[in-house]
CSV table of C-alpha atoms in Angstrom, one decimal:
chain,number,residue,atom,x,y,z
M,253,MET,CA,108.6,89.4,81.4
M,254,VAL,CA,109.2,88.7,77.8
M,255,ASN,CA,112.9,88.8,76.8
M,256,ASP,CA,112.7,90.7,73.5
M,257,SER,CA,116.3,92.1,73.6
M,258,THR,CA,119.2,90.9,71.5
M,259,ILE,CA,121.7,92.5,73.9
M,260,LEU,CA,122.8,89.7,76.3
M,261,MET,CA,125.6,89.8,78.9
M,262,GLY,CA,126.7,86.2,78.2
M,263,SER,CA,126.9,83.3,80.7
M,264,GLY,CA,125.8,83.4,84.3
M,265,MET,CA,129.5,83.6,85.4
M,266,GLU,CA,130.2,86.5,83.1
M,267,LEU,CA,127.1,88.3,84.3
M,268,GLU,CA,128.1,87.8,88.0
M,269,GLU,CA,131.5,89.2,87.3
M,270,LYS,CA,130.0,92.3,85.6
M,271,LEU,CA,127.5,92.9,88.4
M,272,SER,CA,130.2,92.5,91.0
M,273,SER,CA,132.3,95.1,89.2
M,274,TRP,CA,129.4,97.6,89.4
M,275,ILE,CA,128.9,97.6,93.2
M,276,GLY,CA,131.5,100.3,94.0
M,277,PRO,CA,130.9,104.0,94.6
M,278,SER,CA,132.8,106.8,92.8
M,279,SER,CA,136.6,106.3,92.4
M,280,PRO,CA,138.9,108.0,95.0
M,281,THR,CA,139.8,110.6,92.4
M,282,GLU,CA,136.1,111.3,91.7
M,283,GLN,CA,135.4,111.4,95.4
M,284,ASP,CA,138.2,114.1,95.9
M,285,ARG,CA,136.6,116.2,93.1
M,286,GLN,CA,133.2,115.9,94.8
M,287,ASP,CA,134.6,116.8,98.2
M,288,ARG,CA,136.4,119.8,96.8
M,289,THR,CA,133.2,121.0,95.1
M,290,GLU,CA,131.3,120.8,98.4
M,291,ARG,CA,134.1,122.6,100.3
M,292,MET,CA,134.3,125.5,97.8
M,293,ILE,CA,130.5,126.0,97.9
M,294,ARG,CA,130.7,126.2,101.7
M,295,GLU,CA,133.6,128.7,101.5
M,296,GLY,CA,131.6,130.9,99.1
M,297,ILE,CA,128.6,131.0,101.4
M,298,LYS,CA,130.8,131.7,104.4
M,299,GLU,CA,132.6,134.5,102.6
M,300,HIS,CA,129.4,136.3,101.6
M,301,THR,CA,129.0,139.4,103.8
M,302,ALA,CA,125.1,139.4,103.7
M,303,PHE,CA,125.0,135.9,105.2
M,304,GLN,CA,127.0,136.9,108.3
M,305,GLY,CA,124.7,136.4,111.4
M,306,CYS,CA,122.2,134.4,109.3
M,307,ASP,CA,121.2,131.0,110.6
M,308,LEU,CA,122.2,128.8,107.7
M,309,ALA,CA,122.8,125.0,107.4
M,310,VAL,CA,124.8,123.9,104.4
M,311,TYR,CA,124.7,120.2,103.7
M,312,ALA,CA,125.0,117.6,101.0
M,313,LYS,CA,122.0,115.6,100.0
M,314,GLY,CA,121.0,113.1,97.3
M,315,SER,CA,123.2,110.3,95.9
M,316,TYR,CA,126.5,111.9,96.9
M,317,ALA,CA,125.5,112.2,100.6
M,318,ASN,CA,123.8,108.8,100.6
M,319,ASN,CA,126.8,107.1,99.1
M,320,THR,CA,124.8,105.6,96.2
M,321,ASN,CA,126.4,107.7,93.5
M,322,VAL,CA,128.3,106.2,90.6
M,323,ARG,CA,130.8,107.8,88.3
M,324,THR,CA,128.4,108.8,85.6
M,325,ASP,CA,126.1,110.4,88.2
M,326,SER,CA,128.7,112.0,90.3
M,327,ASP,CA,127.2,115.5,90.6
M,328,VAL,CA,127.0,117.0,94.0
M,329,ASP,CA,123.7,118.2,95.5
M,330,ILE,CA,123.9,120.9,98.2
M,331,ALA,CA,121.1,122.4,100.2
M,332,VAL,CA,121.5,125.8,101.8
M,333,GLN,CA,118.8,125.8,104.5
M,334,CYS,CA,117.8,129.0,106.3
M,335,GLY,CA,116.7,128.6,109.9
M,336,GLU,CA,115.6,132.2,110.3
M,337,ALA,CA,112.0,131.4,109.3
M,338,MET,CA,110.0,128.2,110.0
M,339,TYR,CA,107.4,127.0,107.5
M,340,TRP,CA,104.9,124.3,108.4
M,341,ASP,CA,101.9,122.3,107.4
M,342,GLU,CA,99.5,120.3,109.6
M,343,ALA,CA,97.8,117.0,109.2
M,344,THR,CA,94.6,118.3,110.9
M,345,LYS,CA,93.6,121.8,111.8
M,346,GLY,CA,95.0,122.8,115.1
M,347,ALA,CA,97.9,120.3,115.1
M,348,HIS,CA,100.4,123.1,114.9
M,349,PRO,CA,100.9,125.1,118.1
M,350,PRO,CA,99.8,128.7,118.0
M,351,SER,CA,102.7,131.0,116.9
M,352,GLY,CA,103.3,134.4,115.4
M,353,SER,CA,104.3,135.1,111.8
M,354,TYR,CA,107.8,135.7,110.7
M,355,THR,CA,108.6,139.4,110.0
M,356,GLY,CA,112.3,139.3,109.3
M,357,ILE,CA,114.2,140.0,106.1
M,358,TRP,CA,114.9,136.4,105.0
M,359,THR,CA,112.1,135.8,102.4
M,360,PRO,CA,112.5,133.2,99.7
M,361,PRO,CA,113.4,135.8,97.0
M,362,ARG,CA,116.0,137.4,99.4
M,363,LEU,CA,117.6,134.1,100.2
M,364,ARG,CA,117.7,133.1,96.5
M,365,SER,CA,119.2,136.5,95.5
M,366,GLU,CA,121.9,136.5,98.1
M,367,LEU,CA,122.8,132.8,97.4
M,368,GLU,CA,123.1,133.6,93.7
M,369,ALA,CA,125.5,136.5,94.5
M,370,ALA,CA,127.6,134.4,96.8
M,371,LEU,CA,128.0,131.6,94.2
M,372,LYS,CA,128.8,133.9,91.4
M,373,ALA,CA,131.5,135.6,93.4
M,374,LYS,CA,133.1,132.2,94.2
M,375,PHE,CA,132.6,130.7,90.8
M,376,PRO,CA,132.6,133.6,88.3
M,377,GLY,CA,131.2,132.7,84.9
M,378,GLN,CA,130.3,129.1,86.0
M,379,VAL,CA,126.9,129.6,87.7
M,380,ASP,CA,123.7,128.9,85.7
M,381,SER,CA,120.7,130.5,87.4
M,382,SER,CA,118.2,129.8,84.7
M,383,GLY,CA,116.7,126.8,86.5
M,384,SER,CA,113.4,126.9,88.3
M,385,THR,CA,114.8,125.7,91.6
M,386,ALA,CA,118.5,125.0,91.8
M,387,PHE,CA,121.6,126.9,90.9
M,388,ARG,CA,123.9,124.9,88.6
M,389,ILE,CA,127.6,125.2,89.0
M,390,ARG,CA,129.5,123.9,86.1
M,391,SER,CA,132.5,121.6,86.7
M,392,GLY,CA,136.1,122.4,86.4
M,393,SER,CA,139.2,120.3,86.2
M,394,ALA,CA,139.2,119.7,89.9
M,395,ARG,CA,135.4,119.8,90.5
M,396,VAL,CA,132.3,118.1,89.4
M,397,ASP,CA,129.0,119.7,88.5
M,398,ALA,CA,126.9,120.8,91.4
M,399,ASP,CA,123.2,121.8,92.1
M,400,VAL,CA,122.7,124.2,95.0
M,401,VAL,CA,119.2,124.6,96.4
M,402,PRO,CA,118.0,127.4,98.7
M,403,CYS,CA,115.5,126.3,101.2
M,404,PHE,CA,114.0,126.9,104.7
M,405,ASP,CA,113.3,125.0,107.9
M,406,TYR,CA,110.0,123.0,107.6
M,407,ARG,CA,107.8,120.9,109.8
M,408,TYR,CA,104.8,118.8,109.1
M,409,TYR,CA,102.7,118.6,112.3
M,410,ILE,CA,100.8,115.4,113.0
M,411,SER,CA,100.1,116.7,116.5
M,412,ALA,CA,101.5,119.5,118.6
M,413,ASN,CA,104.4,117.2,119.9
M,414,ASN,CA,104.7,115.0,116.8
M,415,TYR,CA,106.1,116.4,113.6
M,416,ARG,CA,108.4,115.6,110.7
M,417,GLU,CA,111.4,117.9,110.1
M,418,GLY,CA,112.4,118.7,106.6
M,419,ALA,CA,113.1,121.5,104.2
M,420,LYS,CA,110.8,123.9,102.3
M,421,VAL,CA,112.0,124.6,98.8
M,422,PHE,CA,110.5,127.6,96.9
M,423,LYS,CA,110.8,127.8,93.1
M,424,LYS,CA,111.1,131.1,91.2
M,425,ASN,CA,107.4,131.1,90.4
M,426,GLY,CA,106.4,130.8,94.0
M,427,ALA,CA,105.5,127.2,93.9
M,428,SER,CA,107.0,125.0,96.7
M,429,LEU,CA,107.8,121.5,97.7
M,430,GLN,CA,109.1,119.7,100.8
M,431,ASN,CA,112.2,117.5,101.1
M,432,TYR,CA,113.2,115.2,103.9
M,433,SER,CA,116.9,114.6,103.1
M,434,GLN,CA,117.9,113.7,106.7
M,435,LYS,CA,115.2,110.9,106.8
M,436,GLN,CA,116.4,109.7,103.4
M,437,LEU,CA,119.9,109.4,104.8
M,438,GLU,CA,118.8,107.7,108.0
M,439,ASN,CA,116.5,105.2,106.3
M,440,GLY,CA,119.1,104.3,103.6
M,441,ARG,CA,121.7,103.7,106.2
M,442,ALA,CA,119.4,101.5,108.3
M,443,LYS,CA,118.4,99.4,105.3
M,444,ASN,CA,122.0,99.0,104.3
M,445,THR,CA,122.8,97.8,107.9
M,446,ARG,CA,119.9,95.3,107.9
M,447,THR,CA,121.0,93.9,104.6
M,448,THR,CA,124.7,93.6,105.6
M,449,GLN,CA,125.7,96.4,103.2
M,450,TYR,CA,124.1,94.9,100.1
M,451,TYR,CA,121.3,97.4,99.6
M,452,LYS,CA,123.5,100.3,98.5
M,453,ASN,CA,125.6,98.0,96.3
M,454,ALA,CA,122.4,96.9,94.6
M,455,VAL,CA,121.3,100.5,94.1
M,456,ARG,CA,124.7,101.2,92.4
M,457,ILE,CA,124.3,98.2,90.2
M,458,MET,CA,120.9,99.3,89.0
M,459,LYS,CA,122.1,102.8,88.3
M,460,ARG,CA,125.0,101.4,86.3
M,461,VAL,CA,122.6,99.2,84.4
M,462,GLU,CA,120.6,102.3,83.5
M,463,ASN,CA,123.8,104.2,82.5
M,464,ALA,CA,124.9,101.3,80.2
M,465,MET,CA,121.4,101.0,78.6
M,466,VAL,CA,121.3,104.8,77.9
M,467,SER,CA,124.8,104.7,76.6
M,468,GLU,CA,124.0,101.9,74.2
M,469,GLY,CA,120.7,103.5,73.2
M,470,VAL,CA,118.4,100.7,74.4
M,471,HIS,CA,116.5,102.7,77.0
M,472,ARG,CA,115.8,106.3,78.0
M,473,VAL,CA,117.3,108.2,80.9
M,474,VAL,CA,115.8,107.2,84.3
M,475,PRO,CA,116.3,109.6,87.2
M,476,SER,CA,118.9,108.4,89.7
M,477,PHE,CA,116.6,109.2,92.7
M,478,PHE,CA,113.8,107.2,91.2
M,479,ILE,CA,116.0,104.1,90.8
M,480,GLU,CA,117.1,104.4,94.4
M,481,CYS,CA,113.5,104.6,95.6
M,482,LEU,CA,112.5,101.6,93.4
M,483,VAL,CA,115.2,99.4,95.0
M,484,TYR,CA,114.5,100.7,98.5
M,485,ASN,CA,110.9,99.4,98.2
M,486,CYS,CA,112.2,95.8,97.7
M,487,PRO,CA,112.1,93.6,100.9
M,488,ASP,CA,115.3,93.2,102.8
M,489,SER,CA,115.4,89.5,102.1
M,490,VAL,CA,115.9,90.2,98.4
M,491,PHE,CA,119.3,91.6,99.1
M,492,LEU,CA,120.5,88.5,101.0
M,493,ALA,CA,120.6,86.1,98.0
M,494,SER,CA,123.8,84.1,97.4
M,495,THR,CA,125.0,85.9,94.2
M,496,TRP,CA,124.5,89.2,92.6
M,497,VAL,CA,122.8,87.5,89.7
M,498,LYS,CA,120.1,86.2,92.0
M,499,THR,CA,119.9,89.5,94.0
M,500,ILE,CA,119.4,91.7,90.9
M,501,GLU,CA,116.9,89.1,89.5
M,502,GLY,CA,115.0,89.4,92.8
M,503,VAL,CA,115.0,93.2,92.7
M,504,ILE,CA,113.7,93.3,89.1
M,505,VAL,CA,111.1,90.6,89.6
M,506,HIS,CA,109.8,92.4,92.8
M,507,ILE,CA,109.6,95.8,91.2
M,508,TRP,CA,107.9,94.4,88.1
M,509,GLY,CA,105.3,92.4,90.0
M,510,GLU,CA,104.4,95.1,92.5
M,511,LEU,CA,104.0,97.9,89.9
M,512,GLN,CA,101.4,96.0,87.9
M,513,GLY,CA,98.1,97.8,87.7
M,514,ASP,CA,97.0,101.2,89.0
M,515,GLU,CA,98.2,102.9,92.2
M,516,PRO,CA,96.6,101.2,95.2
M,517,SER,CA,93.7,103.1,96.9
M,518,VAL,CA,94.9,101.9,100.3
M,519,ASP,CA,97.6,104.2,101.6
M,520,SER,CA,99.4,101.4,103.5
M,521,LYS,CA,100.0,99.6,100.2
M,522,ARG,CA,101.4,102.6,98.3
M,523,TRP,CA,105.2,102.8,97.8
M,524,LEU,CA,107.2,105.5,99.5
M,525,GLU,CA,110.3,107.5,98.8
M,526,VAL,CA,113.4,106.5,100.8
M,527,SER,CA,112.5,109.1,103.4
M,528,GLU,CA,109.2,107.3,103.9
M,529,CYS,CA,107.6,110.8,104.3
M,530,LYS,CA,106.2,111.1,100.7
M,531,TYR,CA,104.5,108.7,98.3
M,532,LEU,CA,106.7,107.6,95.4
M,533,PHE,CA,103.8,107.9,92.9
M,534,HIS,CA,101.6,111.0,92.7
M,535,SER,CA,100.5,113.6,90.2
M,536,ALA,CA,103.4,116.0,90.9
M,537,GLN,CA,106.1,113.4,90.3
M,538,ASP,CA,108.2,113.3,87.1
M,539,TRP,CA,107.6,109.5,86.8
M,540,ASP,CA,104.8,107.0,87.1
M,541,ARG,CA,104.3,103.3,87.7
M,542,GLN,CA,104.7,102.5,83.9
M,543,ASP,CA,108.1,104.2,84.0
M,544,GLY,CA,109.2,101.8,86.7
M,545,ARG,CA,107.9,98.8,84.8
M,546,ASP,CA,109.5,99.9,81.6
M,547,PHE,CA,112.9,100.4,83.4
M,548,VAL,CA,113.0,97.0,85.0
M,549,LYS,CA,111.8,95.2,81.9
M,550,ALA,CA,114.6,96.8,79.9
M,551,ALA,CA,117.1,95.9,82.6
M,552,TRP,CA,115.9,92.3,82.6
M,553,ASN,CA,116.3,92.0,78.9
M,554,TYR,CA,119.6,93.9,78.8
M,555,LEU,CA,121.2,91.6,81.4
M,556,GLY,CA,120.0,88.5,79.6
M,557,TYR,CA,117.8,86.9,82.2
M,558,ALA,CA,115.7,84.0,80.9
M,559,ALA,CA,112.1,84.7,79.9
């Protein structure tokens, strides 16, 4: 990588101190505001009469749930998952066991409509329902911003007795996507354990690098989830270096080197999201391999690593 930036962090010791200061999660005060936001959303759903007797799971997902959030990215993501209907796909025809069709009242439009009513009753004047997928709840003095996503139980059948469990999210226009938040949570925790807790610290550092670069106008915004996935695809050994300067150097070098060229044609060589249930790069994503290369090149230059 060519170092073409004039923004340098200084000596190696100064950089180590800066990176070390960036490993922590949200402050206790920010954590309290996040917890309060989640609690109030749960209360609003519980208080909504139409949801009484409905099988609903309300859970946090994303950076907040995975403990990789930083102060600038402290929004709370909440899923409201309906278990009344099960959606599914199958790897090969016949992998899904025979079953009848759902005929109940909980369709995607009905779930979305009732969730909107519940949130607006709990947060009057603070709910933005204009988005294609999530409801946005604006922050207050004791809360952070929140995105609330209605979804349904989902399974991807590899065979009759082997399937992945996730959530089916329907957009307003009828398009849909699948999420695997629980697998993301499990895999992130497992990698963090294998790396003696350094993996999530490295994720937070890279997110704070992105925040700093955006704040100083030296790089565009990079989605927080994309950064987490890029770091996840680095080998465990990278996170066991003796200093944060060496660890982050290893993270950047690995991402830069592995994302050269086009997407591999061999599935086993393709990078995955943290859930390991979806490919990181495909036509429906909001990013591509070049975005990953651009981000780590900018980070390398910004932090002042030698060319």
